[in-house]
């Protein structure tokens, strides 16, 4: 007979691990299933760090969600004894008139966020950038970064502490509704039943919900670490996380942390179509060239020897907003993927929202912009 749970979470990555913790601490009998090991590097959450920006140029509707996520990252770090959120500030840099800084400024003003608008000269005087004449920036002192790999392990540890059952290295093969209004999940090692199913498998969402394949695209991104000429310029206490919109692409980067190299991410809009079942993750040569071009022109002090490259997957929707919704015709199934390359910072709060959806049928957050109806 199948072992029975209240909720099964398929995919124990950024959002899935947070959902397992939030469900377990509510006393829910939860099973988390992960096809790779917990904390693996085959998805979208590895590479040590992820940016957390409060003034969100992607849409000010995200701001309440990221504010709650920040609170939860801090709270979870205290519970585990290892900080997960590092408040180093965030700087969005873009060409004046592109809308990026302007939208972030609107979000700051609408939500009363602390911020500082900077021109090119002010940015270059403060940080080791070499910018275009019409570059401007918005600095957000309460922003920073999340220790992404550490956070998945922290959420998993807390979930186990509260009684969750977590299975690593067990691939989900499929699911089907049961006569009682629940679900039966089949894996490569057995089958399980539950009243609710949360699907958070990242790039594999199209395998579990084929109807979503036309609305999702998996692309490859590249992260690089480079030896800075003067590491003190990029020290955690002096240098913020940043996004940079330039002629070479839209990049993002971090201060030095847990690695001797300066971390720079390849252009957000420069992804290459990718099959997530490819057995290895090989960084793109084109992205490597783009990273070098960005460093040479805009951050020359970090344009040293290459120390490392990692490939990472983004799973994108056409409008680049998330999918968080119940599945039409199967209200016992909640879909929480994809995140379109900017979702990790929200994972702690989305885990809370998923627990609310699975236990109460609704969330305190307005999730309407993430609904499936927009693809109809």
Tab-separated table of C-alpha atoms in Angstrom:
chain	number	residue	atom	x	y	z
A	1	UNK	CA	0.000	0.000	0.000
A	2	UNK	CA	1.079	3.591	-0.652
A	3	UNK	CA	2.321	5.573	2.302
A	4	UNK	CA	-0.008	8.500	2.995
A	5	UNK	CA	0.776	12.147	3.754
A	6	UNK	CA	-1.155	15.374	4.003
A	7	UNK	CA	1.011	17.136	1.399
A	8	UNK	CA	3.711	15.969	-1.001
A	9	UNK	CA	6.220	18.532	-2.276
A	10	UNK	CA	7.922	17.538	-5.534
A	11	UNK	CA	11.225	19.385	-5.886
A	12	UNK	CA	13.172	20.352	-2.752
A	13	UNK	CA	15.055	23.338	-4.129
A	14	UNK	CA	14.680	26.982	-3.150
A	15	UNK	CA	10.892	27.092	-3.011
A	16	UNK	CA	10.264	23.417	-2.288
A	17	UNK	CA	12.532	23.303	0.760
A	18	UNK	CA	10.869	26.444	2.142
A	19	UNK	CA	7.433	24.909	1.557
A	20	UNK	CA	8.446	21.703	3.359
A	21	UNK	CA	9.583	23.709	6.379
A	22	UNK	CA	6.524	25.938	6.477
A	23	UNK	CA	4.185	22.953	6.171
A	24	UNK	CA	6.002	20.846	8.755
A	25	UNK	CA	6.079	23.584	11.369
A	26	UNK	CA	2.287	23.806	11.007
A	27	UNK	CA	2.048	20.149	11.984
A	28	UNK	CA	1.316	18.947	8.459
A	29	UNK	CA	2.491	15.461	7.475
A	30	UNK	CA	4.691	16.390	4.549
A	31	UNK	CA	6.881	14.409	2.173
A	32	UNK	CA	9.529	16.187	0.133
A	33	UNK	CA	10.798	14.434	-3.014
A	34	UNK	CA	14.006	15.488	-4.763
A	35	UNK	CA	15.391	13.698	-7.831
A	36	UNK	CA	18.971	14.770	-6.996
A	37	UNK	CA	20.701	15.127	-3.648
A	38	UNK	CA	19.493	17.920	-1.362
A	39	UNK	CA	21.473	21.040	-2.206
A	40	UNK	CA	22.529	19.848	-5.670
A	41	UNK	CA	23.994	21.947	-8.488
A	42	UNK	CA	21.778	20.690	-11.327
A	43	UNK	CA	19.044	23.313	-11.039
A	44	UNK	CA	18.766	27.040	-10.446
A	45	UNK	CA	19.840	27.655	-6.839
A	46	UNK	CA	23.566	26.907	-6.651
A	47	UNK	CA	26.500	29.287	-6.950
A	48	UNK	CA	26.587	30.428	-3.301
A	49	UNK	CA	24.507	33.620	-3.473
A	50	UNK	CA	21.378	35.286	-4.841
A	51	UNK	CA	20.520	38.989	-4.870
A	52	UNK	CA	17.652	40.341	-2.750
A	53	UNK	CA	16.434	43.760	-3.913
A	54	UNK	CA	13.542	45.540	-2.210
A	55	UNK	CA	12.944	48.269	-4.815
A	56	UNK	CA	11.778	45.961	-7.557
A	57	UNK	CA	11.858	47.329	-11.112
A	58	UNK	CA	10.150	44.156	-12.385
A	59	UNK	CA	6.955	45.395	-10.736
A	60	UNK	CA	6.119	47.083	-7.462
A	61	UNK	CA	3.517	44.369	-6.750
A	62	UNK	CA	6.496	42.168	-5.854
A	63	UNK	CA	7.613	44.479	-3.050
A	64	UNK	CA	5.377	43.174	-0.208
A	65	UNK	CA	6.427	39.630	-1.066
A	66	UNK	CA	10.146	40.438	-1.035
A	67	UNK	CA	9.771	42.404	2.197
A	68	UNK	CA	8.270	39.342	3.854
A	69	UNK	CA	10.951	37.140	2.303
A	70	UNK	CA	13.639	39.334	3.849
A	71	UNK	CA	12.030	38.980	7.275
A	72	UNK	CA	11.869	35.206	6.924
A	73	UNK	CA	15.469	34.884	5.705
A	74	UNK	CA	16.620	36.747	8.806
A	75	UNK	CA	14.342	34.716	11.075
A	76	UNK	CA	15.424	31.392	9.580
A	77	UNK	CA	19.070	32.314	9.894
A	78	UNK	CA	18.596	32.998	13.584
A	79	UNK	CA	16.814	29.677	14.061
A	80	UNK	CA	19.659	27.719	12.470
A	81	UNK	CA	22.489	29.785	13.938
A	82	UNK	CA	23.911	30.698	10.516
A	83	UNK	CA	22.958	34.002	8.841
A	84	UNK	CA	21.208	33.590	5.515
A	85	UNK	CA	20.668	37.241	4.587
A	86	UNK	CA	23.531	39.722	4.296
A	87	UNK	CA	22.525	43.389	4.215
A	88	UNK	CA	25.239	44.886	2.025
A	89	UNK	CA	22.971	47.209	0.017
A	90	UNK	CA	21.963	46.924	-3.622
A	91	UNK	CA	22.661	49.186	-6.569
A	92	UNK	CA	20.646	49.079	-9.785
A	93	UNK	CA	22.583	50.769	-12.607
A	94	UNK	CA	21.030	51.490	-16.002
A	95	UNK	CA	20.960	54.020	-18.794
A	96	UNK	CA	18.747	56.954	-17.953
A	97	UNK	CA	15.425	56.528	-19.717
A	98	UNK	CA	15.622	52.728	-19.994
A	99	UNK	CA	12.996	52.456	-17.264
A	100	UNK	CA	14.950	50.180	-14.947
A	101	UNK	CA	16.078	52.774	-12.407
A	102	UNK	CA	12.898	54.780	-12.928
A	103	UNK	CA	10.678	51.781	-12.086
A	104	UNK	CA	12.803	50.891	-9.060
A	105	UNK	CA	12.480	54.494	-7.885
A	106	UNK	CA	8.685	54.327	-8.298
A	107	UNK	CA	8.588	51.134	-6.215
A	108	UNK	CA	10.721	52.777	-3.516
A	109	UNK	CA	8.468	55.806	-3.332
A	110	UNK	CA	5.245	53.779	-3.411
A	111	UNK	CA	6.317	51.561	-0.518
A	112	UNK	CA	8.363	54.015	1.513
A	113	UNK	CA	11.642	52.176	0.975
A	114	UNK	CA	14.905	53.811	1.921
A	115	UNK	CA	16.774	54.704	-1.263
A	116	UNK	CA	19.294	57.043	-2.872
A	117	UNK	CA	19.323	58.166	-6.507
A	118	UNK	CA	22.876	58.482	-7.868
A	119	UNK	CA	24.342	59.881	-11.060
A	120	UNK	CA	27.341	58.379	-12.846
A	121	UNK	CA	29.913	60.538	-11.065
A	122	UNK	CA	28.524	59.659	-7.643
A	123	UNK	CA	28.580	55.934	-8.422
A	124	UNK	CA	32.150	56.002	-9.735
A	125	UNK	CA	33.308	58.035	-6.730
A	126	UNK	CA	31.883	55.445	-4.365
A	127	UNK	CA	32.485	52.134	-6.171
A	128	UNK	CA	34.990	50.706	-8.722
A	129	UNK	CA	32.752	51.048	-11.788
A	130	UNK	CA	33.557	52.713	-15.108
A	131	UNK	CA	30.195	53.736	-16.528
A	132	UNK	CA	28.643	55.319	-19.586
A	133	UNK	CA	27.887	59.031	-19.510
A	134	UNK	CA	24.130	58.488	-19.174
A	135	UNK	CA	24.271	55.769	-16.512
A	136	UNK	CA	22.328	56.428	-13.309
A	137	UNK	CA	21.737	54.221	-10.273
A	138	UNK	CA	19.394	53.569	-7.379
A	139	UNK	CA	20.985	52.453	-4.117
A	140	UNK	CA	18.896	50.462	-1.616
A	141	UNK	CA	20.668	50.121	1.759
A	142	UNK	CA	18.316	47.467	3.198
A	143	UNK	CA	18.902	45.069	0.325
A	144	UNK	CA	21.685	42.520	-0.046
A	145	UNK	CA	22.060	38.845	-0.809
A	146	UNK	CA	20.867	35.441	0.374
A	147	UNK	CA	23.191	32.477	0.901
A	148	UNK	CA	21.230	30.320	-1.517
A	149	UNK	CA	22.847	26.906	-1.037
A	150	UNK	CA	23.048	27.329	2.738
A	151	UNK	CA	19.373	28.353	2.823
A	152	UNK	CA	18.141	25.179	1.111
A	153	UNK	CA	19.989	23.068	3.670
A	154	UNK	CA	18.648	25.254	6.490
A	155	UNK	CA	15.036	24.912	5.336
A	156	UNK	CA	15.483	21.165	4.915
A	157	UNK	CA	17.009	20.800	8.373
A	158	UNK	CA	14.136	22.740	9.952
A	159	UNK	CA	11.589	20.696	8.015
A	160	UNK	CA	13.143	17.478	9.335
A	161	UNK	CA	13.226	18.934	12.840
A	162	UNK	CA	9.470	19.503	12.644
A	163	UNK	CA	8.776	15.973	11.441
A	164	UNK	CA	8.871	16.189	7.658
A	165	UNK	CA	10.028	13.220	5.613
A	166	UNK	CA	12.528	14.216	2.916
A	167	UNK	CA	13.694	11.815	0.202
A	168	UNK	CA	16.733	12.825	-1.822
A	169	UNK	CA	17.831	10.971	-4.973
A	170	UNK	CA	14.271	9.835	-5.685
A	171	UNK	CA	12.817	10.950	-8.994
A	172	UNK	CA	9.103	11.603	-9.368
A	173	UNK	CA	7.741	9.864	-12.465
A	174	UNK	CA	4.174	11.103	-12.430
A	175	UNK	CA	1.013	11.799	-10.508
A	176	UNK	CA	-2.698	11.078	-10.815
A	177	UNK	CA	-5.829	12.140	-8.943
A	178	UNK	CA	-7.421	9.681	-6.555
A	179	UNK	CA	-11.092	8.973	-6.074
A	180	UNK	CA	-11.108	10.777	-2.752
A	181	UNK	CA	-9.930	14.072	-4.211
A	182	UNK	CA	-6.260	13.598	-3.384
A	183	UNK	CA	-3.272	12.508	-5.441
A	184	UNK	CA	-1.124	9.457	-5.960
A	185	UNK	CA	2.526	10.117	-6.784
A	186	UNK	CA	4.754	7.537	-8.437
A	187	UNK	CA	8.549	7.679	-8.151
A	188	UNK	CA	11.406	5.472	-9.280
A	189	UNK	CA	11.281	3.887	-5.829
A	190	UNK	CA	7.590	3.562	-4.981
A	191	UNK	CA	4.287	5.391	-4.703
A	192	UNK	CA	2.701	7.738	-2.155
A	193	UNK	CA	-0.668	9.352	-1.591
A	194	UNK	CA	-1.592	12.737	-0.196
A	195	UNK	CA	-4.452	15.187	0.015
A	196	UNK	CA	-2.424	17.905	-1.704
A	197	UNK	CA	0.530	18.035	-4.091
A	198	UNK	CA	2.911	20.983	-4.498
A	199	UNK	CA	4.859	20.872	-7.737
A	200	UNK	CA	8.082	22.872	-7.466
A	201	UNK	CA	10.435	20.985	-9.812
A	202	UNK	CA	11.912	24.026	-11.567
A	203	UNK	CA	12.996	23.220	-15.109
A	204	UNK	CA	11.153	19.886	-15.049
A	205	UNK	CA	7.677	21.396	-14.602
A	206	UNK	CA	6.784	20.594	-18.226
A	207	UNK	CA	7.409	16.889	-17.597
A	208	UNK	CA	4.953	16.825	-14.691
A	209	UNK	CA	2.398	19.223	-16.212
A	210	UNK	CA	2.661	18.878	-20.012
A	211	UNK	CA	0.095	21.647	-20.527
A	212	UNK	CA	2.668	24.134	-19.200
A	213	UNK	CA	5.375	23.268	-21.727
A	214	UNK	CA	4.215	25.912	-24.254
A	215	UNK	CA	4.398	28.554	-21.497
A	216	UNK	CA	7.880	27.714	-20.241
A	217	UNK	CA	11.347	27.844	-21.727
A	218	UNK	CA	14.509	26.552	-20.066
A	219	UNK	CA	17.641	28.570	-20.802
A	220	UNK	CA	21.261	28.273	-19.733
A	221	UNK	CA	23.005	31.056	-17.821
A	222	UNK	CA	26.614	31.329	-16.677
A	223	UNK	CA	28.168	32.497	-13.409
A	224	UNK	CA	31.817	33.496	-13.312
A	225	UNK	CA	34.331	34.194	-10.531
A	226	UNK	CA	37.343	36.393	-11.326
A	227	UNK	CA	40.411	37.390	-9.314
A	228	UNK	CA	40.222	41.118	-8.459
A	229	UNK	CA	43.413	43.199	-8.583
A	230	UNK	CA	42.492	44.831	-5.251
A	231	UNK	CA	40.171	42.551	-3.273
A	232	UNK	CA	39.543	45.265	-0.671
A	233	UNK	CA	37.543	47.235	-3.257
A	234	UNK	CA	35.023	44.410	-3.432
A	235	UNK	CA	34.963	43.554	0.249
A	236	UNK	CA	31.675	42.625	1.892
A	237	UNK	CA	31.758	45.761	4.041
A	238	UNK	CA	32.328	48.158	1.129
A	239	UNK	CA	30.742	46.795	-2.039
A	240	UNK	CA	27.013	46.146	-2.688
A	241	UNK	CA	25.233	43.628	-4.847
A	242	UNK	CA	24.340	45.218	-8.163
A	243	UNK	CA	22.546	44.929	-11.467
A	244	UNK	CA	24.055	46.633	-14.500
A	245	UNK	CA	22.220	47.372	-17.725
A	246	UNK	CA	24.818	48.166	-20.378
A	247	UNK	CA	25.326	47.888	-24.125
A	248	UNK	CA	26.979	44.503	-23.491
A	249	UNK	CA	23.888	43.122	-21.688
A	250	UNK	CA	22.164	43.103	-18.318
A	251	UNK	CA	24.591	41.729	-15.720
A	252	UNK	CA	24.544	41.267	-11.958
A	253	UNK	CA	27.242	40.810	-9.340
A	254	UNK	CA	28.214	40.441	-5.687
A	255	UNK	CA	30.857	41.412	-3.161
A	256	UNK	CA	33.436	38.809	-2.190
A	257	UNK	CA	31.915	36.092	0.009
A	258	UNK	CA	32.912	32.468	0.604
A	259	UNK	CA	35.071	32.608	-2.539
A	260	UNK	CA	38.233	34.556	-3.442
A	261	UNK	CA	36.736	35.559	-6.784
A	262	UNK	CA	34.447	38.411	-7.779
A	263	UNK	CA	31.141	36.869	-8.904
A	264	UNK	CA	29.460	38.160	-12.058
A	265	UNK	CA	26.358	36.743	-13.722
A	266	UNK	CA	25.917	36.605	-17.489
A	267	UNK	CA	23.265	38.757	-19.211
A	268	UNK	CA	19.812	37.997	-17.863
A	269	UNK	CA	18.259	38.250	-21.320
A	270	UNK	CA	21.029	36.304	-23.035
A	271	UNK	CA	20.023	32.762	-22.159
A	272	UNK	CA	20.467	29.859	-24.542
A	273	UNK	CA	17.737	27.152	-24.901
A	274	UNK	CA	18.698	24.144	-22.820
A	275	UNK	CA	17.535	20.618	-22.065
A	276	UNK	CA	17.475	20.172	-18.265
A	277	UNK	CA	18.079	16.434	-18.687
A	278	UNK	CA	21.548	17.089	-20.084
A	279	UNK	CA	23.728	15.056	-17.689
A	280	UNK	CA	26.310	17.803	-17.115
A	281	UNK	CA	26.208	21.564	-16.855
A	282	UNK	CA	28.758	23.145	-19.217
A	283	UNK	CA	29.034	26.961	-19.126
A	284	UNK	CA	28.497	28.779	-22.407
A	285	UNK	CA	31.624	30.041	-24.252
A	286	UNK	CA	29.539	32.988	-25.502
A	287	UNK	CA	28.584	33.927	-21.958
A	288	UNK	CA	32.224	33.710	-20.907
A	289	UNK	CA	33.101	36.262	-23.580
A	290	UNK	CA	30.235	38.508	-22.475
A	291	UNK	CA	31.388	38.398	-18.860
A	292	UNK	CA	34.882	39.408	-19.937
A	293	UNK	CA	33.535	42.249	-22.082
A	294	UNK	CA	31.525	43.601	-19.142
A	295	UNK	CA	34.500	43.429	-16.778
A	296	UNK	CA	36.916	45.005	-19.249
A	297	UNK	CA	34.681	48.005	-19.865
A	298	UNK	CA	32.777	48.543	-16.621
A	299	UNK	CA	34.583	46.755	-13.742
A	300	UNK	CA	38.245	46.632	-14.809
A	301	UNK	CA	39.457	46.139	-11.235
A	302	UNK	CA	37.820	42.703	-11.229
A	303	UNK	CA	39.019	41.678	-14.678
A	304	UNK	CA	41.659	39.276	-13.388
A	305	UNK	CA	42.326	35.606	-13.882
A	306	UNK	CA	39.309	33.354	-14.224
A	307	UNK	CA	38.826	31.302	-11.053
A	308	UNK	CA	35.638	29.460	-11.914
A	309	UNK	CA	32.574	29.136	-14.130
A	310	UNK	CA	29.261	27.471	-13.352
A	311	UNK	CA	26.226	26.900	-15.518
A	312	UNK	CA	22.770	27.596	-14.120
A	313	UNK	CA	19.272	27.171	-15.562
A	314	UNK	CA	16.481	29.725	-15.737
A	315	UNK	CA	12.963	28.511	-16.480
A	316	UNK	CA	11.161	31.416	-18.140
A	317	UNK	CA	7.537	32.326	-18.793
A	318	UNK	CA	6.677	34.646	-21.711
A	319	UNK	CA	6.056	37.611	-19.376
A	320	UNK	CA	8.860	36.600	-16.966
A	321	UNK	CA	6.505	36.493	-13.975
A	322	UNK	CA	6.200	33.386	-11.804
A	323	UNK	CA	3.589	30.658	-11.864
A	324	UNK	CA	1.955	30.090	-8.466
A	325	UNK	CA	-1.542	28.671	-8.781
A	326	UNK	CA	-3.737	25.631	-8.388
A	327	UNK	CA	-4.003	23.466	-11.465
A	328	UNK	CA	-7.323	23.908	-13.330
A	329	UNK	CA	-9.420	20.777	-12.938
A	330	UNK	CA	-7.171	19.511	-10.155
A	331	UNK	CA	-7.520	21.946	-7.264
A	332	UNK	CA	-5.545	19.593	-5.021
A	333	UNK	CA	-2.417	20.323	-7.092
A	334	UNK	CA	-0.481	23.569	-6.576
A	335	UNK	CA	2.070	24.638	-9.172
A	336	UNK	CA	5.036	26.720	-7.966
A	337	UNK	CA	7.327	26.965	-10.964
A	338	UNK	CA	8.939	28.497	-12.930
A	339	UNK	CA	10.622	31.555	-11.428
A	340	UNK	CA	11.902	33.182	-14.626
A	341	UNK	CA	15.410	33.823	-13.387
A	342	UNK	CA	14.547	36.197	-10.551
A	343	UNK	CA	12.619	34.096	-8.064
A	344	UNK	CA	15.090	32.805	-5.502
A	345	UNK	CA	15.020	35.907	-3.296
A	346	UNK	CA	11.296	35.296	-2.752
A	347	UNK	CA	11.623	31.603	-1.872
A	348	UNK	CA	11.178	31.943	1.884
A	349	UNK	CA	7.938	33.898	1.468
A	350	UNK	CA	6.665	31.746	-1.389
A	351	UNK	CA	7.220	28.690	0.817
A	352	UNK	CA	4.964	30.347	3.373
A	353	UNK	CA	2.379	31.169	0.698
A	354	UNK	CA	2.422	27.578	-0.583
A	355	UNK	CA	1.859	26.255	2.934
A	356	UNK	CA	-1.118	28.595	3.286
A	357	UNK	CA	-2.548	27.514	-0.075
A	358	UNK	CA	-2.130	23.835	0.812
A	359	UNK	CA	-3.701	24.123	4.262
A	360	UNK	CA	-6.215	26.974	3.946
A	361	UNK	CA	-6.852	27.306	0.213
A	362	UNK	CA	-5.660	30.928	0.084
A	363	UNK	CA	-2.668	33.065	0.986
A	364	UNK	CA	-2.199	36.376	2.760
A	365	UNK	CA	-0.379	37.555	-0.362
A	366	UNK	CA	-2.018	38.692	-3.577
A	367	UNK	CA	-0.796	36.021	-5.983
A	368	UNK	CA	-3.150	36.908	-8.842
A	369	UNK	CA	-0.359	38.142	-11.118
A	370	UNK	CA	1.171	34.649	-10.975
A	371	UNK	CA	-2.025	32.849	-12.040
A	372	UNK	CA	-2.333	30.410	-14.912
A	373	UNK	CA	-5.288	32.192	-16.528
A	374	UNK	CA	-2.935	34.673	-18.174
A	375	UNK	CA	-1.761	31.892	-20.506
A	376	UNK	CA	-5.270	30.908	-21.610
